[in-house]
Structures are given as C-alpha cells and as structure tokens.
C-alpha cells in the first residue's frame, strides 16, 4: 500500500515514509492510493478475534512495509488490559431505544485519543530505530491530545515530547494527569500565556526550518495518517460486536471536531463494512453540520468559534475534512487543489450541486447540540440507565436519537469519560463524576513541570538544552 497526496503533488510513498511527516509537500494530506476491500466472508472470520488481533488484521492492510509479526506485537502492546483496564479494550454498553455506547475512553487518559496514540507509541520508536534517528515531538495542548501523546510516548526510546500547556489554565485533573508523569523523555512546559499563544510558539519553532531539522522536531497532530488507520479498527469492532449475521447494517454517531474520528468510519464503510449511517454530531460550532446539510463548507476564524462545554469539539476548521472531499470529488486531486485555492480566496466553497450524490453514496447525516441539550442528555441517560456520559458523548447521544431506525443498532462513540469534565456533570446532576479506580489519588501525586515565559526564545533555549539526540 502506497500513499499519495489529496492535491496530487507527491510521489507515492510507503507508510513509514509518511508516518513522521505532517502535511504533504504540496500542502495536501496523505491518503491511501486505493481503499482495500473486505468481503463479507472475511468479516465473519474476524468475529472471535480479540481487539489487538482485529487491529493487526485491519492495520496490516494499510501498513504493508512492516512485517506482520512485528505489527502483531505492536498491537498486542498498544491494546492491552494493563492500559485499558478492561479485557474488551472497547466495551459496547447498551443505553436505550436501540442506542449503545462504543466505549473508546478506557485508555490511560480517559479519552478516545488514546486509541490512536497508543499505536503511535509503538510504531514511532520502531520506525525511528530502524532509520537510526530520533524525534522530538513538539506540541501545545489544552487537554486531550497532549496528555494522550505523553502517555503513549513515556519511557520510549528515540522519542522525547515537549508539550506546552497554558500555565494555570487547565483543570486540576488535567494538570495532574500530565504533570505527574516522571519519565525523563516527557517535558511538560507550562507557559505563561493562553493556549493560542502557546500554539503560536509551536508554529514559530516548527516554521524555523533550520531549527526544526537540527533538533528533528515532529508532531502528532490529527492529520497523521497512522492515527486515522488505528481508528478504523474500532468501527469493525463495533460492527462485529453488535451484529450476528453477514450484511447486517449498523449506524454510528460521532462527536466531531477535526473530522478525524468520523473519517475513519467513512474509510471503514468504503472498505465494505455494512455501515448504514454515519451521523456527524457537532456542538454550537457547527461548520461540518452545515456542510452535510447544505453542501457549503465555510470554516470560521477563532473569533467566531464559541468556547463551549464540549471544548474538544470547539473547532471551526476541520483539518481532516480534505480527505473526505478527495473521495467525494472522485479522488480528483486537481479538483481538491482548486477547491482549497477557492477556500483561501473566498473563505468558502460550494459543493451543493453534489448534495444528492453526497446523500446517496456516503451515508452521512448531521446534527448539532447546545449546552442545554448536553445537560438534558446527561440527565436523561443517567435517569434511564444509571450511566454517566461526558459532554462530548452527550452531543453524540442527542443527535443520534434523531436518526435511530428500527432494526439498525445505533452505536454512539464515547469520546471521553465524565471524570474529565466533572464541572459539567456537576451542573447537570448536582454531583461530581466519580474518578475511575486507581486515579483517586492522581491529584496528590508529585508533579514535574517547568514554567517558562510564553515566548519563542525561552522555549527554543529549553529544547536546545533537553532535546533527545
Ligand atoms: C478530539 C475529540 C473529539 C473530536 O474528534 P475529531 O477526531 O477531532 O473529530 C471529540 N471528543 C473528544 C473528547 C475529543 O478529545
């Protein structure tokens, strides 16, 4: 399997070659040259596989330049009971009215980012070692991604993580989760600024090409293809666990931000998995919902992006969306390049003429949810089932309810555990969310972090001193 760019300007490359890169050289995103097809018979043979073995089957279709035995040992280490606290890795929990939760948040940081990041924590060190090089991952975080990256890379060879976080602006739980890591290769840098300013420092340093190459800076952002590939696995798992016969259809609802999670569902469906609907749920930041309703894509700037109670979905420019548009326009890279030129010129593009095809061929529908909806949904799910859901999952359940059809199981992707967003749970139910077993003392553990001014020179000096060589 080789990878090409959505904008056509990259020679076909192997998985390991695109693994450590960000954008393709032409500004596009890496996509598989063709989509592997899974027959109904093959699917049936996967029914009894444990999660890690299923991951080996699915990933081996996309990762053809790493031998299968090595890949199998990576998935076994990534998806183990020690990290996910449950034999199932991804349990399916019934709610009501045909809806169930696909629980993607049993990993070390209690959010679905672990599903992909745990695999990166295996494949990055392997490929780096093979190439005799090292990588210093630089990022800024306001929560989920940064901590998932740190837990995946902690103690790993050939990789160090430099994660900027806004000093004094994360919840006590999030701080404890990241700063309590004592591994020498994890560097928590609390900068005296807000998240956007931290992000600007990261952009400036990654944009300094001489510095970037001298210190081998890399990222683990949401456009990384390996993350998408690892996420495809749980759509297969969800289907296998909620059907009993070939061809039976299942719908999935996905709380969406950067379009990474639901893109993996789109690929699973393109591979032949019998998915009826892919329901895209947004919060008040509804750029994607608007696209699937109208065919017009109009991203918004930071000033028009609301800060909501499902903060990991406060995104108005979905970095993975281009990969779906590539498929929608018949994998025509020139057309994609043209659309993105139009986007930077006009601020939007209009594919409403393709709306009938969009509806007919891809199974997408969309809906949005508000703060009041989240509170009401958290209350309703708790009252009817005793299950506590987090605000992002609540956006999903709210929108899913509209699209449930008789005889078609509806799996709502649980993207975080409520303990991560306890203030919202308290607002909805008058009580905080309980901490998962083993994490009760997290906030009293010793913390290890460095406070720096939020400027390029200070962070540059810190990296120069501590980068892995
Ligand atoms: C990242 C994240 C999302 C959004 O996922 P995308 O892949 O960006 O669409 C939703 N919920 C939670 C809790 C997240 O951390």
Tab-separated table of C-alpha atoms and ligand atoms in Angstrom:
chain	number	residue	atom	x	y	z
A	1	UNK	CA	0.000	0.000	0.000
A	2	UNK	CA	1.364	3.378	-1.050
A	3	UNK	CA	0.176	6.859	-0.134
A	4	UNK	CA	-0.439	9.891	-2.341
A	5	UNK	CA	-1.431	13.492	-1.610
A	6	UNK	CA	-5.019	14.777	-1.834
A	7	UNK	CA	-3.598	17.574	-4.030
A	8	UNK	CA	-1.609	15.336	-6.354
A	9	UNK	CA	1.860	16.773	-5.751
A	10	UNK	CA	3.613	13.880	-4.002
A	11	UNK	CA	5.176	10.687	-5.379
A	12	UNK	CA	3.626	7.528	-3.957
A	13	UNK	CA	5.276	6.702	-0.621
A	14	UNK	CA	5.248	3.873	1.912
A	15	UNK	CA	3.507	4.071	5.295
A	16	UNK	CA	6.789	4.525	7.194
A	17	UNK	CA	7.743	7.411	4.922
A	18	UNK	CA	4.591	9.428	5.612
A	19	UNK	CA	4.468	8.401	9.289
A	20	UNK	CA	6.760	11.118	10.579
A	21	UNK	CA	5.649	13.865	8.179
A	22	UNK	CA	2.908	16.452	8.638
A	23	UNK	CA	1.333	17.943	5.524
A	24	UNK	CA	2.384	16.603	2.123
A	25	UNK	CA	4.883	18.863	0.306
A	26	UNK	CA	2.032	20.317	-1.815
A	27	UNK	CA	0.000	21.299	1.271
A	28	UNK	CA	-2.355	18.316	0.923
A	29	UNK	CA	-2.840	15.256	3.118
A	30	UNK	CA	-1.563	11.717	2.614
A	31	UNK	CA	-4.224	9.186	1.608
A	32	UNK	CA	-4.002	5.519	0.570
A	33	UNK	CA	-3.651	5.090	-3.196
A	34	UNK	CA	-6.641	2.739	-3.108
A	35	UNK	CA	-9.048	1.533	-0.430
A	36	UNK	CA	-8.653	-2.151	0.484
A	37	UNK	CA	-11.885	-4.166	0.248
A	38	UNK	CA	-13.086	-6.625	2.898
A	39	UNK	CA	-15.522	-9.352	1.841
A	40	UNK	CA	-18.443	-10.466	3.984
A	41	UNK	CA	-16.754	-13.882	4.375
A	42	UNK	CA	-13.541	-12.361	5.690
A	43	UNK	CA	-15.530	-10.216	8.110
A	44	UNK	CA	-17.172	-13.340	9.535
A	45	UNK	CA	-13.760	-14.880	10.261
A	46	UNK	CA	-12.926	-11.835	12.402
A	47	UNK	CA	-15.845	-12.269	14.808
A	48	UNK	CA	-13.951	-14.107	17.519
A	49	UNK	CA	-10.747	-12.052	17.408
A	50	UNK	CA	-9.690	-10.094	20.483
A	51	UNK	CA	-9.268	-6.355	19.841
A	52	UNK	CA	-5.490	-6.426	19.288
A	53	UNK	CA	-5.753	-9.265	16.743
A	54	UNK	CA	-8.502	-7.423	14.877
A	55	UNK	CA	-6.215	-4.366	14.884
A	56	UNK	CA	-3.465	-6.473	13.296
A	57	UNK	CA	-5.852	-7.600	10.528
A	58	UNK	CA	-7.083	-4.100	9.719
A	59	UNK	CA	-3.750	-2.305	10.101
A	60	UNK	CA	-1.842	-4.863	8.023
A	61	UNK	CA	-3.897	-3.673	5.028
A	62	UNK	CA	-2.531	-0.147	5.430
A	63	UNK	CA	0.904	-0.846	6.912
A	64	UNK	CA	2.485	-3.101	4.302
A	65	UNK	CA	6.113	-2.095	4.892
A	66	UNK	CA	6.292	-3.503	8.444
A	67	UNK	CA	6.196	-7.282	8.717
A	68	UNK	CA	3.115	-8.852	10.195
A	69	UNK	CA	4.825	-10.412	13.221
A	70	UNK	CA	6.219	-7.028	14.239
A	71	UNK	CA	2.862	-5.370	13.656
A	72	UNK	CA	1.134	-8.032	15.770
A	73	UNK	CA	3.498	-7.419	18.678
A	74	UNK	CA	2.859	-3.660	18.373
A	75	UNK	CA	-0.915	-4.052	18.529
A	76	UNK	CA	-0.631	-6.515	21.428
A	77	UNK	CA	1.382	-3.947	23.406
A	78	UNK	CA	-0.797	-0.990	22.365
A	79	UNK	CA	-4.168	-2.610	23.135
A	80	UNK	CA	-3.549	-4.492	26.368
A	81	UNK	CA	-5.567	-4.844	29.537
A	82	UNK	CA	-2.907	-3.027	31.601
A	83	UNK	CA	-3.520	0.170	29.595
A	84	UNK	CA	-7.269	-0.165	29.013
A	85	UNK	CA	-8.333	-1.739	32.308
A	86	UNK	CA	-10.820	-3.990	30.510
A	87	UNK	CA	-10.440	-7.247	28.605
A	88	UNK	CA	-12.695	-5.938	25.817
A	89	UNK	CA	-10.475	-2.822	25.289
A	90	UNK	CA	-13.564	-1.223	23.676
A	91	UNK	CA	-16.709	-2.377	25.512
A	92	UNK	CA	-20.162	-1.887	23.975
A	93	UNK	CA	-22.718	-0.706	26.549
A	94	UNK	CA	-26.447	-0.645	25.723
A	95	UNK	CA	-28.349	2.573	26.520
A	96	UNK	CA	-31.976	2.636	25.294
A	97	UNK	CA	-34.078	2.976	22.115
A	98	UNK	CA	-31.580	0.880	20.125
A	99	UNK	CA	-28.630	3.085	21.100
A	100	UNK	CA	-25.401	1.758	22.635
A	101	UNK	CA	-22.139	3.371	23.632
A	102	UNK	CA	-18.940	2.292	21.906
A	103	UNK	CA	-16.607	2.976	24.814
A	104	UNK	CA	-13.397	4.379	23.368
A	105	UNK	CA	-12.251	6.055	26.564
A	106	UNK	CA	-10.949	3.227	28.733
A	107	UNK	CA	-7.315	4.085	27.916
A	108	UNK	CA	-4.752	5.810	30.135
A	109	UNK	CA	-6.013	9.383	29.598
A	110	UNK	CA	-9.753	8.626	29.575
A	111	UNK	CA	-10.395	9.909	26.047
A	112	UNK	CA	-10.591	8.307	22.605
A	113	UNK	CA	-7.310	9.921	21.517
A	114	UNK	CA	-5.623	7.020	23.337
A	115	UNK	CA	-6.987	4.571	20.746
A	116	UNK	CA	-4.716	6.004	18.059
A	117	UNK	CA	-1.943	7.374	20.242
A	118	UNK	CA	-1.193	4.024	21.906
A	119	UNK	CA	-0.432	2.636	18.443
A	120	UNK	CA	1.780	5.628	17.587
A	121	UNK	CA	3.661	4.925	20.825
A	122	UNK	CA	4.628	1.558	19.310
A	123	UNK	CA	5.184	2.434	15.678
A	124	UNK	CA	7.132	5.700	16.134
A	125	UNK	CA	10.002	4.208	18.189
A	126	UNK	CA	10.173	1.203	15.832
A	127	UNK	CA	10.489	3.237	12.635
A	128	UNK	CA	12.886	5.733	14.267
A	129	UNK	CA	15.139	2.940	15.457
A	130	UNK	CA	15.137	1.304	12.019
A	131	UNK	CA	16.231	4.583	10.494
A	132	UNK	CA	18.788	5.245	13.211
A	133	UNK	CA	17.267	8.588	14.134
A	134	UNK	CA	15.343	10.273	16.944
A	135	UNK	CA	12.358	12.600	17.138
A	136	UNK	CA	11.410	15.453	19.428
A	137	UNK	CA	7.653	15.847	19.394
A	138	UNK	CA	6.650	19.461	19.947
A	139	UNK	CA	3.058	20.444	20.600
A	140	UNK	CA	0.684	22.679	22.510
A	141	UNK	CA	-2.339	21.326	24.295
A	142	UNK	CA	-5.336	22.497	26.219
A	143	UNK	CA	-6.239	18.951	27.205
A	144	UNK	CA	-6.825	15.614	25.446
A	145	UNK	CA	-4.244	15.370	22.667
A	146	UNK	CA	-1.209	16.409	24.684
A	147	UNK	CA	-1.828	14.026	27.520
A	148	UNK	CA	-2.621	11.109	25.180
A	149	UNK	CA	0.669	11.749	23.354
A	150	UNK	CA	2.635	11.876	26.616
A	151	UNK	CA	1.152	8.633	27.955
A	152	UNK	CA	1.809	6.892	24.641
A	153	UNK	CA	5.451	8.032	24.373
A	154	UNK	CA	6.518	7.902	28.026
A	155	UNK	CA	9.700	5.938	28.555
A	156	UNK	CA	10.008	5.134	24.831
A	157	UNK	CA	13.349	5.027	23.041
A	158	UNK	CA	14.309	7.589	20.421
A	159	UNK	CA	11.372	9.918	21.214
A	160	UNK	CA	11.008	12.911	23.511
A	161	UNK	CA	7.873	15.006	23.992
A	162	UNK	CA	7.879	18.771	24.585
A	163	UNK	CA	4.323	19.746	25.404
A	164	UNK	CA	3.357	23.358	26.036
A	165	UNK	CA	0.315	23.981	28.182
A	166	UNK	CA	-1.199	27.273	29.374
A	167	UNK	CA	0.044	27.819	32.940
A	168	UNK	CA	-2.791	27.895	35.477
A	169	UNK	CA	-5.494	27.431	32.827
A	170	UNK	CA	-6.126	23.701	32.848
A	171	UNK	CA	-8.346	21.856	35.286
A	172	UNK	CA	-6.705	20.336	38.380
A	173	UNK	CA	-7.390	16.891	36.937
A	174	UNK	CA	-5.810	17.668	33.547
A	175	UNK	CA	-2.746	19.187	35.234
A	176	UNK	CA	-2.327	16.188	37.487
A	177	UNK	CA	-2.752	13.818	34.574
A	178	UNK	CA	0.076	15.387	32.568
A	179	UNK	CA	2.400	16.803	35.198
A	180	UNK	CA	2.550	13.688	37.359
A	181	UNK	CA	4.484	11.837	34.639
A	182	UNK	CA	8.038	11.392	35.893
A	183	UNK	CA	9.589	9.930	32.728
A	184	UNK	CA	12.776	11.678	31.625
A	185	UNK	CA	11.647	11.896	27.972
A	186	UNK	CA	8.453	13.807	28.820
A	187	UNK	CA	8.813	17.570	29.154
A	188	UNK	CA	5.841	19.497	30.428
A	189	UNK	CA	6.309	23.193	29.757
A	190	UNK	CA	3.737	25.412	31.444
A	191	UNK	CA	3.907	28.707	29.575
A	192	UNK	CA	2.609	31.973	30.986
A	193	UNK	CA	0.014	32.581	28.299
A	194	UNK	CA	-3.240	31.264	26.826
A	195	UNK	CA	-3.490	28.218	24.549
A	196	UNK	CA	-3.428	30.227	21.302
A	197	UNK	CA	-0.203	31.949	22.348
A	198	UNK	CA	1.373	28.587	23.183
A	199	UNK	CA	0.248	27.348	19.763
A	200	UNK	CA	1.917	30.382	18.142
A	201	UNK	CA	5.223	29.497	19.812
A	202	UNK	CA	4.944	25.938	18.454
A	203	UNK	CA	4.167	27.248	14.959
A	204	UNK	CA	7.107	29.664	15.054
A	205	UNK	CA	9.570	26.955	16.106
A	206	UNK	CA	8.253	24.374	13.620
A	207	UNK	CA	8.359	27.037	10.919
A	208	UNK	CA	12.042	27.727	11.599
A	209	UNK	CA	13.260	25.046	9.184
A	210	UNK	CA	16.902	25.129	10.269
A	211	UNK	CA	15.958	24.695	13.937
A	212	UNK	CA	13.343	22.091	13.055
A	213	UNK	CA	15.778	19.908	11.169
A	214	UNK	CA	18.691	20.373	13.594
A	215	UNK	CA	16.547	19.235	16.543
A	216	UNK	CA	14.387	16.823	14.498
A	217	UNK	CA	11.116	18.362	15.606
A	218	UNK	CA	7.946	16.471	14.780
A	219	UNK	CA	4.267	16.496	15.682
A	220	UNK	CA	1.500	14.022	16.394
A	221	UNK	CA	-1.353	16.183	15.140
A	222	UNK	CA	-4.717	14.969	13.978
A	223	UNK	CA	-3.767	14.822	10.283
A	224	UNK	CA	-1.317	11.991	10.957
A	225	UNK	CA	-2.493	9.106	8.762
A	226	UNK	CA	-1.396	6.465	11.292
A	227	UNK	CA	-3.898	7.908	13.757
A	228	UNK	CA	-6.727	7.563	11.221
A	229	UNK	CA	-5.656	3.996	10.372
A	230	UNK	CA	-5.698	2.951	14.033
A	231	UNK	CA	-9.180	4.449	14.431
A	232	UNK	CA	-10.647	2.384	11.564
A	233	UNK	CA	-10.263	-0.715	13.758
A	234	UNK	CA	-12.961	0.195	16.282
A	235	UNK	CA	-15.632	0.636	13.607
A	236	UNK	CA	-15.023	-3.002	12.625
A	237	UNK	CA	-15.019	-3.981	16.298
A	238	UNK	CA	-18.297	-2.123	16.927
A	239	UNK	CA	-19.959	-3.781	13.946
A	240	UNK	CA	-18.718	-7.271	14.910
A	241	UNK	CA	-19.982	-6.845	18.491
A	242	UNK	CA	-23.466	-5.624	17.557
A	243	UNK	CA	-24.420	-7.906	14.662
A	244	UNK	CA	-24.739	-11.655	14.292
A	245	UNK	CA	-25.104	-12.170	10.546
A	246	UNK	CA	-23.346	-11.037	7.362
A	247	UNK	CA	-24.607	-7.850	5.741
A	248	UNK	CA	-26.490	-6.603	8.798
A	249	UNK	CA	-26.289	-2.818	8.952
A	250	UNK	CA	-25.198	-0.654	11.881
A	251	UNK	CA	-25.180	3.152	12.216
A	252	UNK	CA	-22.539	5.149	14.088
A	253	UNK	CA	-22.798	8.611	15.645
A	254	UNK	CA	-19.560	10.517	16.101
A	255	UNK	CA	-18.979	13.665	18.210
A	256	UNK	CA	-16.782	15.571	15.753
A	257	UNK	CA	-14.190	18.330	15.726
A	258	UNK	CA	-11.320	17.842	13.299
A	259	UNK	CA	-13.184	15.157	11.324
A	260	UNK	CA	-10.529	12.562	12.255
A	261	UNK	CA	-12.736	10.144	14.134
A	262	UNK	CA	-15.602	10.068	11.631
A	263	UNK	CA	-13.205	9.972	8.665
A	264	UNK	CA	-12.046	6.581	9.974
A	265	UNK	CA	-15.707	5.488	9.879
A	266	UNK	CA	-16.012	6.709	6.293
A	267	UNK	CA	-12.986	4.607	5.353
A	268	UNK	CA	-14.325	1.537	7.158
A	269	UNK	CA	-17.564	1.956	5.193
A	270	UNK	CA	-15.623	2.368	1.924
A	271	UNK	CA	-13.818	-0.899	2.732
A	272	UNK	CA	-17.160	-2.697	2.661
A	273	UNK	CA	-18.180	-2.653	6.324
A	274	UNK	CA	-22.012	-2.593	6.329
A	275	UNK	CA	-22.480	0.858	7.859
A	276	UNK	CA	-25.864	2.420	7.185
A	277	UNK	CA	-25.439	5.920	8.527
A	278	UNK	CA	-22.503	7.943	9.750
A	279	UNK	CA	-24.122	10.569	11.935
A	280	UNK	CA	-21.894	13.592	12.485
A	281	UNK	CA	-22.609	15.453	15.734
A	282	UNK	CA	-21.271	18.936	16.454
A	283	UNK	CA	-21.789	21.357	19.305
A	284	UNK	CA	-22.565	25.047	18.683
A	285	UNK	CA	-19.508	25.130	16.396
A	286	UNK	CA	-21.426	23.592	13.511
A	287	UNK	CA	-19.326	24.181	10.381
A	288	UNK	CA	-19.407	20.469	9.491
A	289	UNK	CA	-23.104	20.058	10.255
A	290	UNK	CA	-23.701	22.973	7.884
A	291	UNK	CA	-21.698	21.242	5.154
A	292	UNK	CA	-23.628	17.973	5.370
A	293	UNK	CA	-26.898	19.912	5.437
A	294	UNK	CA	-26.150	22.317	2.572
A	295	UNK	CA	-23.045	21.211	0.669
A	296	UNK	CA	-21.322	24.502	1.511
A	297	UNK	CA	-18.084	24.437	3.515
A	298	UNK	CA	-17.431	27.704	5.305
A	299	UNK	CA	-14.792	27.433	8.047
A	300	UNK	CA	-14.729	30.135	10.699
A	301	UNK	CA	-11.974	32.046	12.420
A	302	UNK	CA	-11.031	31.955	16.090
A	303	UNK	CA	-13.237	34.990	16.790
A	304	UNK	CA	-16.356	33.153	15.547
A	305	UNK	CA	-15.536	29.939	17.412
A	306	UNK	CA	-17.507	29.568	20.636
A	307	UNK	CA	-15.944	28.239	23.844
A	308	UNK	CA	-18.432	25.518	24.833
A	309	UNK	CA	-18.894	22.844	27.491
A	310	UNK	CA	-17.686	20.208	24.985
A	311	UNK	CA	-14.370	22.004	24.428
A	312	UNK	CA	-12.588	19.297	22.415
A	313	UNK	CA	-15.120	19.957	19.633
A	314	UNK	CA	-14.604	23.733	19.560
A	315	UNK	CA	-13.094	23.563	16.091
A	316	UNK	CA	-14.153	25.569	13.057
A	317	UNK	CA	-11.599	24.390	10.515
A	318	UNK	CA	-11.626	20.607	10.343
A	319	UNK	CA	-8.126	19.512	9.414
A	320	UNK	CA	-9.109	16.050	8.106
A	321	UNK	CA	-12.094	17.155	6.036
A	322	UNK	CA	-9.968	17.432	2.884
A	323	UNK	CA	-9.514	13.646	2.893
A	324	UNK	CA	-13.271	13.138	2.624
A	325	UNK	CA	-13.663	15.800	-0.071
A	326	UNK	CA	-10.972	13.956	-2.061
A	327	UNK	CA	-13.256	10.899	-2.147
A	328	UNK	CA	-16.403	12.958	-2.731
A	329	UNK	CA	-14.989	14.514	-5.922
A	330	UNK	CA	-13.957	11.090	-7.224
A	331	UNK	CA	-10.359	11.235	-5.941
A	332	UNK	CA	-9.639	14.080	-8.361
A	333	UNK	CA	-6.578	15.778	-6.804
A	334	UNK	CA	-6.676	18.711	-9.206
A	335	UNK	CA	-10.250	19.452	-8.206
A	336	UNK	CA	-9.291	19.293	-4.493
A	337	UNK	CA	-6.374	21.684	-5.039
A	338	UNK	CA	-8.787	24.033	-6.852
A	339	UNK	CA	-11.347	23.884	-4.046
A	340	UNK	CA	-8.724	24.742	-1.430
A	341	UNK	CA	-7.468	27.651	-3.576
A	342	UNK	CA	-11.065	28.833	-3.737
A	343	UNK	CA	-11.336	28.425	0.032
A	344	UNK	CA	-8.344	30.654	0.702
A	345	UNK	CA	-9.592	33.213	-1.863
A	346	UNK	CA	-13.313	33.292	-0.993
A	347	UNK	CA	-13.469	31.862	2.526
A	348	UNK	CA	-15.794	29.024	1.427
A	349	UNK	CA	-16.536	26.542	-1.324
A	350	UNK	CA	-19.871	25.331	-2.600
A	351	UNK	CA	-20.470	21.678	-3.445
A	352	UNK	CA	-24.245	21.933	-3.129
A	353	UNK	CA	-24.552	20.632	-6.707
A	354	UNK	CA	-23.145	17.348	-5.353
A	355	UNK	CA	-25.613	17.189	-2.465
A	356	UNK	CA	-27.778	14.364	-3.980
A	357	UNK	CA	-24.670	12.271	-4.544
A	358	UNK	CA	-23.372	13.137	-1.083
A	359	UNK	CA	-26.613	11.809	0.427
A	360	UNK	CA	-26.880	8.764	-1.811
A	361	UNK	CA	-23.327	7.458	-1.747
A	362	UNK	CA	-21.867	8.096	1.680
A	363	UNK	CA	-24.497	7.650	4.383
A	364	UNK	CA	-23.623	10.915	6.140
A	365	UNK	CA	-26.209	12.877	8.089
A	366	UNK	CA	-25.540	15.542	10.714
A	367	UNK	CA	-26.974	17.423	13.639
A	368	UNK	CA	-25.878	19.848	16.325
A	369	UNK	CA	-26.350	20.181	20.044
A	370	UNK	CA	-26.254	23.045	22.539
A	371	UNK	CA	-25.165	23.443	26.155
A	372	UNK	CA	-28.771	22.942	27.327
A	373	UNK	CA	-29.026	19.799	25.153
A	374	UNK	CA	-25.873	18.413	26.759
A	375	UNK	CA	-27.175	18.975	30.285
A	376	UNK	CA	-30.578	17.479	29.424
A	377	UNK	CA	-28.988	14.456	27.705
A	378	UNK	CA	-26.576	13.771	30.583
A	379	UNK	CA	-29.600	13.853	32.924
A	380	UNK	CA	-31.785	11.659	30.691
A	381	UNK	CA	-29.137	8.982	30.152
A	382	UNK	CA	-28.352	8.928	33.853
A	383	UNK	CA	-32.014	8.730	34.874
A	384	UNK	CA	-32.867	5.957	32.404
A	385	UNK	CA	-29.732	3.789	32.690
A	386	UNK	CA	-27.604	4.950	35.626
A	387	UNK	CA	-24.765	5.548	33.124
A	388	UNK	CA	-22.829	8.827	33.320
A	389	UNK	CA	-21.706	10.270	29.992
A	390	UNK	CA	-19.351	13.152	29.313
A	391	UNK	CA	-20.497	16.327	27.488
A	392	UNK	CA	-18.952	15.330	24.111
A	393	UNK	CA	-20.658	11.944	24.195
A	394	UNK	CA	-23.843	13.784	25.180
A	395	UNK	CA	-23.642	15.810	21.950
A	396	UNK	CA	-23.497	12.426	20.191
A	397	UNK	CA	-26.442	10.857	22.047
A	398	UNK	CA	-28.574	13.964	21.472
A	399	UNK	CA	-28.021	13.910	17.708
A	400	UNK	CA	-28.121	10.081	17.432
A	401	UNK	CA	-31.628	9.893	18.911
A	402	UNK	CA	-32.995	11.650	15.813
A	403	UNK	CA	-31.548	9.047	13.443
A	404	UNK	CA	-32.326	5.762	15.179
A	405	UNK	CA	-34.140	3.344	12.847
A	406	UNK	CA	-35.919	0.122	13.797
A	407	UNK	CA	-33.681	-2.943	13.451
A	408	UNK	CA	-30.489	-0.915	12.943
A	409	UNK	CA	-28.232	-0.773	16.018
A	410	UNK	CA	-27.005	2.785	16.675
A	411	UNK	CA	-23.531	2.963	18.205
A	412	UNK	CA	-22.638	6.325	19.754
A	413	UNK	CA	-18.896	6.802	20.085
A	414	UNK	CA	-17.979	7.667	23.668
A	415	UNK	CA	-15.072	10.073	23.209
A	416	UNK	CA	-14.211	10.848	26.849
A	417	UNK	CA	-15.108	9.740	30.370
A	418	UNK	CA	-17.177	12.138	32.506
A	419	UNK	CA	-14.415	12.413	35.147
A	420	UNK	CA	-12.503	14.595	32.684
A	421	UNK	CA	-15.324	17.140	32.568
A	422	UNK	CA	-16.693	16.916	36.052
A	423	UNK	CA	-17.833	20.572	36.272
A	424	UNK	CA	-20.418	19.960	33.536
A	425	UNK	CA	-21.592	16.763	35.235
A	426	UNK	CA	-21.982	18.717	38.449
A	427	UNK	CA	-24.025	21.347	36.643
A	428	UNK	CA	-26.280	18.672	35.126
A	429	UNK	CA	-26.711	16.355	38.099
A	430	UNK	CA	-25.642	18.287	41.172
A	431	UNK	CA	-22.851	15.826	41.853
A	432	UNK	CA	-19.328	15.410	40.502
A	433	UNK	CA	-18.337	12.472	38.273
A	434	UNK	CA	-16.531	9.723	40.176
A	435	UNK	CA	-12.849	9.163	39.368
A	436	UNK	CA	-12.072	5.817	37.754
A	437	UNK	CA	-10.500	3.182	40.005
A	438	UNK	CA	-6.802	3.777	40.523
A	439	UNK	CA	-6.954	7.516	39.812
A	440	UNK	CA	-8.435	8.659	43.129
A	441	UNK	CA	-5.031	9.916	44.288
A	442	UNK	CA	-3.875	11.377	40.995
A	443	UNK	CA	-4.122	14.981	42.181
A	444	UNK	CA	-1.908	14.373	45.221
A	445	UNK	CA	0.985	12.812	43.258
A	446	UNK	CA	4.178	14.867	42.887
A	447	UNK	CA	4.176	16.978	39.717
A	448	UNK	CA	7.047	17.623	37.329
A	449	UNK	CA	6.877	20.636	35.018
A	450	UNK	CA	8.814	23.729	34.038
A	451	UNK	CA	7.268	27.188	33.978
A	452	UNK	CA	8.532	29.408	31.143
A	453	UNK	CA	7.565	32.793	29.708
A	454	UNK	CA	5.356	32.291	26.634
A	455	UNK	CA	7.927	33.360	24.054
A	456	UNK	CA	9.845	31.671	21.263
A	457	UNK	CA	13.313	32.394	22.684
A	458	UNK	CA	12.615	30.771	26.067
A	459	UNK	CA	11.103	27.606	24.574
A	460	UNK	CA	13.851	27.407	21.955
A	461	UNK	CA	16.504	27.558	24.691
A	462	UNK	CA	14.741	24.833	26.676
A	463	UNK	CA	14.550	22.488	23.678
A	464	UNK	CA	18.197	23.165	22.766
A	465	UNK	CA	19.183	22.044	26.227
A	466	UNK	CA	16.911	18.996	26.550
A	467	UNK	CA	16.307	17.590	23.045
A	468	UNK	CA	16.982	13.901	22.553
A	469	UNK	CA	19.991	13.332	20.306
B	1	LIG	C1	-10.680	15.078	19.892
B	1	LIG	C2	-12.010	14.905	20.492
B	1	LIG	C3	-13.197	14.975	19.719
B	1	LIG	C4	-13.199	15.311	18.248
B	1	LIG	O1	-12.627	14.308	17.431
B	1	LIG	P1	-12.166	14.628	15.943
B	1	LIG	O2	-11.402	13.448	15.512
B	1	LIG	O3	-11.306	15.866	16.046
B	1	LIG	O4	-13.388	14.873	15.132
B	1	LIG	C5	-14.401	14.747	20.358
B	1	LIG	N1	-14.458	14.493	21.690
B	1	LIG	C6	-13.352	14.426	22.457
B	1	LIG	C7	-13.492	14.164	23.915
B	1	LIG	C8	-12.085	14.625	21.889
B	1	LIG	O5	-10.992	14.571	22.664
